[in-house]
PDB file of C-alpha atoms in Angstrom:
ATOM      1  CA  MET E   1     -87.173  78.714 140.590  1.00 56.00           C
ATOM      2  CA  THR E   2     -83.755  79.663 141.929  1.00 81.00           C
ATOM      3  CA  PHE E   3     -82.234  79.302 138.473  1.00 77.00           C
ATOM      4  CA  VAL E   4     -84.957  81.483 136.917  1.00 81.00           C
ATOM      5  CA  ALA E   5     -84.480  84.077 139.661  1.00 82.00           C
ATOM      6  CA  ASP E   6     -80.731  84.112 139.006  1.00 77.00           C
ATOM      7  CA  VAL E   7     -81.336  84.593 135.273  1.00 81.00           C
ATOM      8  CA  TRP E   8     -83.665  87.493 136.049  1.00 81.00           C
ATOM      9  CA  THR E   9     -81.155  89.066 138.456  1.00 79.00           C
ATOM     10  CA  SER E  10     -78.411  88.917 135.833  1.00 79.00           C
ATOM     11  CA  PHE E  11     -80.759  90.180 133.117  1.00 76.00           C
ATOM     12  CA  ALA E  12     -82.009  93.102 135.232  1.00 79.00           C
ATOM     13  CA  ARG E  13     -78.459  94.103 136.134  1.00 78.00           C
ATOM     14  CA  GLU E  14     -77.450  94.221 132.471  1.00 72.00           C
ATOM     15  CA  MET E  15     -80.565  96.140 131.418  1.00 75.00           C
ATOM     16  CA  LYS E  16     -79.920  99.100 133.737  1.00 72.00           C
ATOM     17  CA  PRO E  17     -76.979 100.586 131.807  1.00 68.00           C
ATOM     18  CA  LEU E  18     -78.749  99.761 128.540  1.00 65.00           C
ATOM     19  CA  VAL E  19     -81.810 101.823 129.477  1.00 60.00           C
ATOM     20  CA  SER E  20     -79.714 104.759 130.658  1.00 60.00           C
ATOM     21  CA  GLY E  21     -77.333 104.502 127.699  1.00 59.00           C
ATOM     22  CA  TRP E  22     -79.899 104.720 124.877  1.00 62.00           C
ATOM     23  CA  VAL E  23     -77.634 107.173 123.036  1.00 65.00           C
ATOM     24  CA  TRP E  24     -75.296 104.279 122.204  1.00 64.00           C
ATOM     25  CA  LEU E  25     -78.218 102.393 120.651  1.00 64.00           C
ATOM     26  CA  ALA E  26     -78.890 105.344 118.388  1.00 67.00           C
ATOM     27  CA  PHE E  27     -75.193 105.697 117.581  1.00 70.00           C
ATOM     28  CA  GLY E  28     -75.091 102.041 116.532  1.00 65.00           C
ATOM     29  CA  LEU E  29     -77.593 102.860 113.778  1.00 69.00           C
ATOM     30  CA  VAL E  30     -75.356 105.426 112.075  1.00 77.00           C
ATOM     31  CA  GLN E  31     -73.485 102.989 109.829  1.00 71.00           C
ATOM     32  CA  PRO E  32     -76.577 101.032 108.672  1.00 70.00           C
ATOM     33  CA  LEU E  33     -78.406 104.295 107.972  1.00 76.00           C
ATOM     34  CA  LEU E  34     -75.482 105.497 105.876  1.00 79.00           C
ATOM     35  CA  TYR E  35     -75.785 102.299 103.858  1.00 74.00           C
ATOM     36  CA  ILE E  36     -79.500 102.991 103.321  1.00 76.00           C
ATOM     37  CA  GLY E  37     -78.913 106.577 102.267  1.00 76.00           C
ATOM     38  CA  LEU E  38     -75.740 106.183 100.206  1.00 78.00           C
ATOM     39  CA  PHE E  39     -75.607 102.546  99.059  1.00 73.00           C
ATOM     40  CA  VAL E  40     -79.246 101.668  98.348  1.00 72.00           C
ATOM     41  CA  PRO E  41     -79.562 104.223  95.502  1.00 73.00           C
ATOM     42  CA  LEU E  42     -76.828 102.297  93.656  1.00 72.00           C
ATOM     43  CA  LEU E  43     -78.775  99.035  93.782  1.00 70.00           C
ATOM     44  CA  GLY E  44     -81.335 100.052  91.199  1.00 64.00           C
ATOM     45  CA  GLY E  45     -78.827  99.676  88.389  1.00 59.00           C
ATOM     46  CA  ILE E  46     -77.440  96.213  89.119  1.00 62.00           C
ATOM     47  CA  GLY E  47     -80.246  94.401  87.321  1.00 57.00           C
ATOM     48  CA  ILE E  48     -81.507  91.936  89.930  1.00 60.00           C
ATOM     49  CA  ASP E  49     -84.933  90.568  89.041  1.00 58.00           C
ATOM     50  CA  GLY E  50     -87.636  90.501  91.678  1.00 58.00           C
ATOM     51  CA  PRO E  51     -88.926  92.903  94.329  1.00 66.00           C
ATOM     52  CA  SER E  52     -87.452  96.238  95.347  1.00 74.00           C
ATOM     53  CA  PRO E  53     -83.770  96.010  96.328  1.00 81.00           C
ATOM     54  CA  LEU E  54     -84.777  97.156  99.810  1.00 84.00           C
ATOM     55  CA  GLN E  55     -86.657  93.884 100.362  1.00 87.00           C
ATOM     56  CA  TRP E  56     -83.373  91.948 100.303  1.00 85.00           C
ATOM     57  CA  PHE E  57     -80.949  94.702 101.346  1.00 87.00           C
ATOM     58  CA  ILE E  58     -82.626  95.696 104.633  1.00 90.00           C
ATOM     59  CA  PRO E  59     -82.780  92.144 106.051  1.00 92.00           C
ATOM     60  CA  GLY E  60     -79.133  91.671 105.092  1.00 91.00           C
ATOM     61  CA  MET E  61     -78.182  94.849 106.937  1.00 88.00           C
ATOM     62  CA  ILE E  62     -80.157  93.798 110.011  1.00 91.00           C
ATOM     63  CA  VAL E  63     -78.372  90.440 110.056  1.00 93.00           C
ATOM     64  CA  MET E  64     -75.018  92.241 109.793  1.00 90.00           C
ATOM     65  CA  LEU E  65     -76.005  94.533 112.667  1.00 86.00           C
ATOM     66  CA  THR E  66     -76.986  91.486 114.714  1.00 89.00           C
ATOM     67  CA  LEU E  67     -73.782  89.591 113.983  1.00 90.00           C
ATOM     68  CA  PHE E  68     -71.321  92.367 114.779  1.00 86.00           C
ATOM     69  CA  GLY E  69     -73.417  93.771 117.614  1.00 83.00           C
ATOM     70  CA  THR E  70     -73.430  90.459 119.473  1.00 87.00           C
ATOM     71  CA  ALA E  71     -70.031  89.092 118.444  1.00 86.00           C
ATOM     72  CA  MET E  72     -68.355  91.905 120.381  1.00 83.00           C
ATOM     73  CA  VAL E  73     -70.502  91.948 123.543  1.00 82.00           C
ATOM     74  CA  GLY E  74     -67.946  89.773 125.296  1.00 80.00           C
ATOM     75  CA  TRP E  75     -65.727  92.854 125.378  1.00 78.00           C
ATOM     76  CA  SER E  76     -67.763  94.172 128.320  1.00 76.00           C
ATOM     77  CA  LEU E  77     -67.066  90.922 130.145  1.00 76.00           C
ATOM     78  CA  THR E  78     -63.310  91.306 129.643  1.00 74.00           C
ATOM     79  CA  GLU E  79     -63.530  94.655 131.429  1.00 73.00           C
ATOM     80  CA  GLU E  80     -65.266  92.980 134.370  1.00 73.00           C
ATOM     81  CA  LEU E  81     -62.608  90.278 134.346  1.00 72.00           C
ATOM     82  CA  LEU E  82     -59.836  92.866 134.560  1.00 71.00           C
ATOM     83  CA  SER E  83     -61.567  94.832 137.327  1.00 72.00           C
ATOM     84  CA  GLY E  84     -62.416  91.725 139.366  1.00 71.00           C
ATOM     85  CA  VAL E  85     -66.187  92.326 139.203  1.00 70.00           C
ATOM     86  CA  LEU E  86     -66.896  89.012 137.476  1.00 69.00           C
ATOM     87  CA  GLU E  87     -64.720  87.130 139.953  1.00 71.00           C
ATOM     88  CA  ARG E  88     -66.836  88.455 142.811  1.00 75.00           C
ATOM     89  CA  PHE E  89     -70.027  87.443 141.020  1.00 70.00           C
ATOM     90  CA  LEU E  90     -68.732  83.925 140.432  1.00 69.00           C
ATOM     91  CA  ALA E  91     -67.940  83.635 144.133  1.00 71.00           C
ATOM     92  CA  THR E  92     -71.615  84.157 145.044  1.00 74.00           C
ATOM     93  CA  PRO E  93     -74.193  81.321 145.231  1.00 73.00           C
ATOM     94  CA  MET E  94     -75.681  82.549 141.928  1.00 75.00           C
ATOM     95  CA  SER E  95     -75.803  79.910 139.187  1.00 78.00           C
ATOM     96  CA  ARG E  96     -72.986  80.507 136.712  1.00 78.00           C
ATOM     97  CA  PRO E  97     -74.997  79.448 133.641  1.00 80.00           C
ATOM     98  CA  ALA E  98     -77.809  81.757 134.805  1.00 81.00           C
ATOM     99  CA  LEU E  99     -75.321  84.617 134.960  1.00 80.00           C
ATOM    100  CA  LEU E 100     -74.375  84.060 131.318  1.00 79.00           C
ATOM    101  CA  ILE E 101     -77.920  83.396 130.066  1.00 82.00           C
ATOM    102  CA  GLY E 102     -79.217  86.574 131.705  1.00 82.00           C
ATOM    103  CA  ARG E 103     -76.508  88.621 130.029  1.00 81.00           C
ATOM    104  CA  ALA E 104     -77.179  87.003 126.657  1.00 81.00           C
ATOM    105  CA  LEU E 105     -80.954  87.553 126.867  1.00 82.00           C
ATOM    106  CA  LYS E 106     -80.347  91.251 127.350  1.00 81.00           C
ATOM    107  CA  GLU E 107     -79.125  91.405 123.743  1.00 78.00           C
ATOM    108  CA  LEU E 108     -82.685  90.794 122.493  1.00 80.00           C
ATOM    109  CA  PHE E 109     -83.749  94.346 123.233  1.00 81.00           C
ATOM    110  CA  PRO E 110     -81.121  96.459 121.444  1.00 81.00           C
ATOM    111  CA  LEU E 111     -81.239  94.124 118.441  1.00 82.00           C
ATOM    112  CA  VAL E 112     -85.005  94.312 118.018  1.00 83.00           C
ATOM    113  CA  PHE E 113     -85.042  98.060 118.711  1.00 82.00           C
ATOM    114  CA  GLN E 114     -82.424  98.819 116.071  1.00 82.00           C
ATOM    115  CA  ALA E 115     -84.051  96.484 113.536  1.00 86.00           C
ATOM    116  CA  VAL E 116     -87.470  98.117 113.990  1.00 87.00           C
ATOM    117  CA  VAL E 117     -85.976 101.595 113.597  1.00 85.00           C
ATOM    118  CA  MET E 118     -84.238 100.541 110.382  1.00 85.00           C
ATOM    119  CA  ILE E 119     -87.472  99.095 108.989  1.00 89.00           C
ATOM    120  CA  ILE E 120     -89.409 102.271 109.817  1.00 88.00           C
ATOM    121  CA  ILE E 121     -86.784 104.489 108.196  1.00 85.00           C
ATOM    122  CA  ALA E 122     -86.710 102.300 105.067  1.00 86.00           C
ATOM    123  CA  ILE E 123     -90.481 102.521 104.490  1.00 88.00           C
ATOM    124  CA  PRO E 124     -90.344 105.968 102.784  1.00 86.00           C
ATOM    125  CA  PHE E 125     -87.610 104.595 100.513  1.00 82.00           C
ATOM    126  CA  GLY E 126     -89.994 101.905  99.231  1.00 83.00           C
ATOM    127  CA  LEU E 127     -89.783  99.007 101.693  1.00 87.00           C
ATOM    128  CA  GLN E 128     -92.993  96.966 101.552  1.00 90.00           C
ATOM    129  CA  LEU E 129     -94.307  95.605 104.843  1.00 90.00           C
ATOM    130  CA  PHE E 130     -95.302  92.011 105.565  1.00 92.00           C
ATOM    131  CA  PRO E 131     -96.064  92.337 109.297  1.00 92.00           C
ATOM    132  CA  LEU E 132     -96.404  88.702 110.387  1.00 94.00           C
ATOM    133  CA  GLU E 133     -93.456  87.448 108.370  1.00 94.00           C
ATOM    134  CA  MET E 134     -91.258  90.368 109.460  1.00 93.00           C
ATOM    135  CA  LEU E 135     -92.242  89.833 113.091  1.00 94.00           C
ATOM    136  CA  TYR E 136     -91.137  86.221 112.824  1.00 95.00           C
ATOM    137  CA  GLY E 137     -87.921  87.415 111.201  1.00 94.00           C
ATOM    138  CA  LEU E 138     -87.242  89.699 114.173  1.00 92.00           C
ATOM    139  CA  VAL E 139     -87.822  86.794 116.564  1.00 93.00           C
ATOM    140  CA  LEU E 140     -85.300  84.707 114.620  1.00 94.00           C
ATOM    141  CA  LEU E 141     -82.759  87.534 114.694  1.00 92.00           C
ATOM    142  CA  GLY E 142     -83.221  87.971 118.437  1.00 90.00           C
ATOM    143  CA  LEU E 143     -82.646  84.277 119.132  1.00 92.00           C
ATOM    144  CA  PHE E 144     -79.672  84.217 116.769  1.00 94.00           C
ATOM    145  CA  GLY E 145     -78.211  87.205 118.594  1.00 91.00           C
ATOM    146  CA  VAL E 146     -78.622  85.504 121.976  1.00 90.00           C
ATOM    147  CA  GLY E 147     -76.734  82.444 120.694  1.00 92.00           C
ATOM    148  CA  VAL E 148     -73.897  84.514 119.231  1.00 92.00           C
ATOM    149  CA  ALA E 149     -73.717  86.653 122.384  1.00 89.00           C
ATOM    150  CA  ALA E 150     -73.364  83.531 124.532  1.00 89.00           C
ATOM    151  CA  LEU E 151     -70.462  82.382 122.347  1.00 91.00           C
ATOM    152  CA  SER E 152     -68.890  85.839 122.624  1.00 90.00           C
ATOM    153  CA  TYR E 153     -69.110  85.718 126.420  1.00 87.00           C
ATOM    154  CA  ALA E 154     -67.621  82.225 126.380  1.00 87.00           C
ATOM    155  CA  LEU E 155     -64.702  83.517 124.302  1.00 88.00           C
ATOM    156  CA  ALA E 156     -64.184  86.395 126.736  1.00 84.00           C
ATOM    157  CA  VAL E 157     -64.050  84.013 129.711  1.00 83.00           C
ATOM    158  CA  ALA E 158     -61.651  81.702 127.861  1.00 82.00           C
ATOM    159  CA  ALA E 159     -59.407  84.623 126.843  1.00 80.00           C
ATOM    160  CA  LYS E 160     -59.439  85.950 130.443  1.00 75.00           C
ATOM    161  CA  ASP E 161     -57.382  89.156 130.565  1.00 70.00           C
ATOM    162  CA  ASP E 162     -56.048  88.831 127.003  1.00 72.00           C
ATOM    163  CA  THR E 163     -58.292  91.435 125.373  1.00 75.00           C
ATOM    164  CA  SER E 164     -56.296  91.448 122.140  1.00 79.00           C
ATOM    165  CA  MET E 165     -56.913  87.712 121.756  1.00 81.00           C
ATOM    166  CA  PHE E 166     -60.654  88.208 122.225  1.00 82.00           C
ATOM    167  CA  TYR E 167     -60.775  90.985 119.640  1.00 81.00           C
ATOM    168  CA  MET E 168     -58.634  89.113 117.112  1.00 86.00           C
ATOM    169  CA  VAL E 169     -60.623  85.868 117.313  1.00 86.00           C
ATOM    170  CA  SER E 170     -64.057  87.502 117.262  1.00 86.00           C
ATOM    171  CA  GLN E 171     -63.226  89.692 114.270  1.00 85.00           C
ATOM    172  CA  SER E 172     -61.462  86.861 112.434  1.00 87.00           C
ATOM    173  CA  VAL E 173     -64.635  84.781 112.690  1.00 88.00           C
ATOM    174  CA  ALA E 174     -67.305  87.455 112.204  1.00 88.00           C
ATOM    175  CA  LEU E 175     -65.853  89.135 109.104  1.00 88.00           C
ATOM    176  CA  PRO E 176     -65.574  86.000 106.903  1.00 88.00           C
ATOM    177  CA  LEU E 177     -69.055  84.932 108.024  1.00 90.00           C
ATOM    178  CA  MET E 178     -70.421  88.289 106.893  1.00 89.00           C
ATOM    179  CA  LEU E 179     -68.597  88.334 103.556  1.00 87.00           C
ATOM    180  CA  LEU E 180     -69.620  84.761 102.730  1.00 89.00           C
ATOM    181  CA  GLY E 181     -73.164  85.280 103.988  1.00 89.00           C
ATOM    182  CA  GLY E 182     -74.258  87.528 101.137  1.00 86.00           C
ATOM    183  CA  VAL E 183     -75.208  90.316 103.509  1.00 86.00           C
ATOM    184  CA  LEU E 184     -74.727  93.206 101.082  1.00 80.00           C
ATOM    185  CA  LEU E 185     -75.540  91.382  97.836  1.00 78.00           C
ATOM    186  CA  PRO E 186     -77.246  88.023  97.182  1.00 80.00           C
ATOM    187  CA  MET E 187     -74.775  85.170  96.767  1.00 82.00           C
ATOM    188  CA  GLU E 188     -76.539  84.221  93.524  1.00 81.00           C
ATOM    189  CA  MET E 189     -74.493  87.023  91.964  1.00 79.00           C
ATOM    190  CA  ALA E 190     -71.202  85.457  93.102  1.00 81.00           C
ATOM    191  CA  PRO E 191     -68.915  83.209  91.019  1.00 84.00           C
ATOM    192  CA  GLY E 192     -69.675  79.497  91.270  1.00 86.00           C
ATOM    193  CA  TRP E 193     -66.830  78.681  93.669  1.00 89.00           C
ATOM    194  CA  LEU E 194     -67.795  81.521  96.021  1.00 88.00           C
ATOM    195  CA  TYR E 195     -71.455  80.511  95.963  1.00 89.00           C
ATOM    196  CA  THR E 196     -70.462  76.918  96.798  1.00 90.00           C
ATOM    197  CA  ALA E 197     -68.313  78.129  99.705  1.00 91.00           C
ATOM    198  CA  SER E 198     -71.229  80.181 101.028  1.00 90.00           C
ATOM    199  CA  ARG E 199     -73.332  77.024 101.399  1.00 92.00           C
ATOM    200  CA  PHE E 200     -71.019  75.955 104.244  1.00 93.00           C
ATOM    201  CA  ASN E 201     -71.634  79.227 106.083  1.00 93.00           C
ATOM    202  CA  PRO E 202     -74.488  79.072 108.626  1.00 93.00           C
ATOM    203  CA  LEU E 203     -75.032  82.819 108.348  1.00 94.00           C
ATOM    204  CA  THR E 204     -75.997  82.360 104.684  1.00 94.00           C
ATOM    205  CA  TYR E 205     -79.132  80.482 105.710  1.00 95.00           C
ATOM    206  CA  VAL E 206     -80.078  83.113 108.279  1.00 95.00           C
ATOM    207  CA  VAL E 207     -79.743  85.840 105.634  1.00 95.00           C
ATOM    208  CA  GLU E 208     -81.764  83.856 103.095  1.00 94.00           C
ATOM    209  CA  ALA E 209     -84.496  83.186 105.663  1.00 95.00           C
ATOM    210  CA  GLU E 210     -84.748  86.880 106.523  1.00 95.00           C
ATOM    211  CA  ARG E 211     -84.937  87.836 102.854  1.00 93.00           C
ATOM    212  CA  ALA E 212     -87.670  85.278 102.237  1.00 94.00           C
ATOM    213  CA  LEU E 213     -89.647  86.594 105.212  1.00 95.00           C
ATOM    214  CA  PHE E 214     -89.219  90.217 104.129  1.00 93.00           C
ATOM    215  CA  VAL E 215     -90.978  89.433 100.833  1.00 91.00           C
ATOM    216  CA  GLY E 216     -93.795  87.619 102.611  1.00 91.00           C
ATOM    217  CA  GLU E 217     -92.603  84.045 102.004  1.00 90.00           C
ATOM    218  CA  PHE E 218     -93.201  82.176 105.250  1.00 90.00           C
ATOM    219  CA  PHE E 219     -93.650  78.508 104.338  1.00 90.00           C
ATOM    220  CA  THR E 220     -90.530  78.131 102.210  1.00 93.00           C
ATOM    221  CA  PRO E 221     -87.361  76.007 102.417  1.00 94.00           C
ATOM    222  CA  ALA E 222     -85.338  79.191 102.997  1.00 93.00           C
ATOM    223  CA  ALA E 223     -87.383  80.151 106.070  1.00 94.00           C
ATOM    224  CA  LEU E 224     -87.254  76.595 107.414  1.00 95.00           C
ATOM    225  CA  ASN E 225     -83.494  76.232 106.904  1.00 95.00           C
ATOM    226  CA  GLY E 226     -82.876  79.586 108.559  1.00 95.00           C
ATOM    227  CA  THR E 227     -85.023  78.616 111.527  1.00 96.00           C
ATOM    228  CA  LEU E 228     -83.106  75.366 111.991  1.00 97.00           C
ATOM    229  CA  VAL E 229     -79.768  77.205 111.857  1.00 96.00           C
ATOM    230  CA  VAL E 230     -80.935  79.799 114.394  1.00 96.00           C
ATOM    231  CA  VAL E 231     -82.124  77.087 116.795  1.00 96.00           C
ATOM    232  CA  ALA E 232     -78.797  75.269 116.392  1.00 96.00           C
ATOM    233  CA  VAL E 233     -76.776  78.451 117.059  1.00 95.00           C
ATOM    234  CA  LEU E 234     -78.918  79.223 120.114  1.00 93.00           C
ATOM    235  CA  ILE E 235     -78.512  75.729 121.592  1.00 94.00           C
ATOM    236  CA  VAL E 236     -74.785  75.514 120.852  1.00 94.00           C
ATOM    237  CA  GLY E 237     -74.148  79.049 122.105  1.00 92.00           C
ATOM    238  CA  LEU E 238     -75.921  78.560 125.428  1.00 90.00           C
ATOM    239  CA  ALA E 239     -74.427  75.083 125.909  1.00 91.00           C
ATOM    240  CA  VAL E 240     -70.857  76.190 125.175  1.00 91.00           C
ATOM    241  CA  GLY E 241     -71.219  79.390 127.175  1.00 87.00           C
ATOM    242  CA  SER E 242     -72.648  77.568 130.197  1.00 86.00           C
ATOM    243  CA  ARG E 243     -69.919  74.940 130.058  1.00 87.00           C
ATOM    244  CA  VAL E 244     -67.105  77.487 129.820  1.00 84.00           C
ATOM    245  CA  ILE E 245     -68.358  79.674 132.650  1.00 81.00           C
ATOM    246  CA  LYS E 246     -68.981  76.627 134.872  1.00 78.00           C
ATOM    247  CA  ARG E 247     -65.331  75.645 134.520  1.00 76.00           C
ATOM    248  CA  ALA E 248     -63.958  79.155 134.780  1.00 67.00           C
ATOM    249  CA  SER E 249     -61.305  79.720 137.416  1.00 62.00           C
ATOM    250  CA  LEU E 250     -60.490  83.405 137.522  1.00 54.00           C
TER     251      LEU E 250
END
């Protein structure tokens, strides 16, 4: 029970500025909404067979929002490292892994909120709803975001006060993952060598799972593969993050 209480304490602490800073959540939607308004109209002429382009474009955008939104959350931890706040927390009897897990769980709420807003806005543009499948897709995205956030926090602790190192590594990893994940366009449109390279990218399977779910395909290999990747990222993220923060000496 002590561990659970520590997780809750960390989670509640991180939620306070999130609730009061809702404007930043809305601001984070500006870029995706620009894509919907200015990029989606171009998709009608690219000749992809199948459902409306929104059915595969919106899930791709939500995955991109999740990836970049959580890959950079460790930045807030670097500020606490520099100010000495984290050092004081680590000196308390609170469980170190609980401190990290509570912070990572907080990322569920902004991710799901922004994804739901994007879905609602896309409905007038022609997005068809598959409630149960989309709900499962949001759960997958939330868990994926928690795993990535834990890795981001681990990187921040490892980088200590070297903020430029944190930024360089996180961006150097996140950008290739996005480009090879087929976020903006399906990788089936890519040259053979690029498509083959994308099969080694875990984000590809998350994107494909979301696209399958957004067209109502639940019991498919794409949804299963994406689920397995999300579970793996979640386990690895929490394990690595817990290990790094346990060994941290600030």
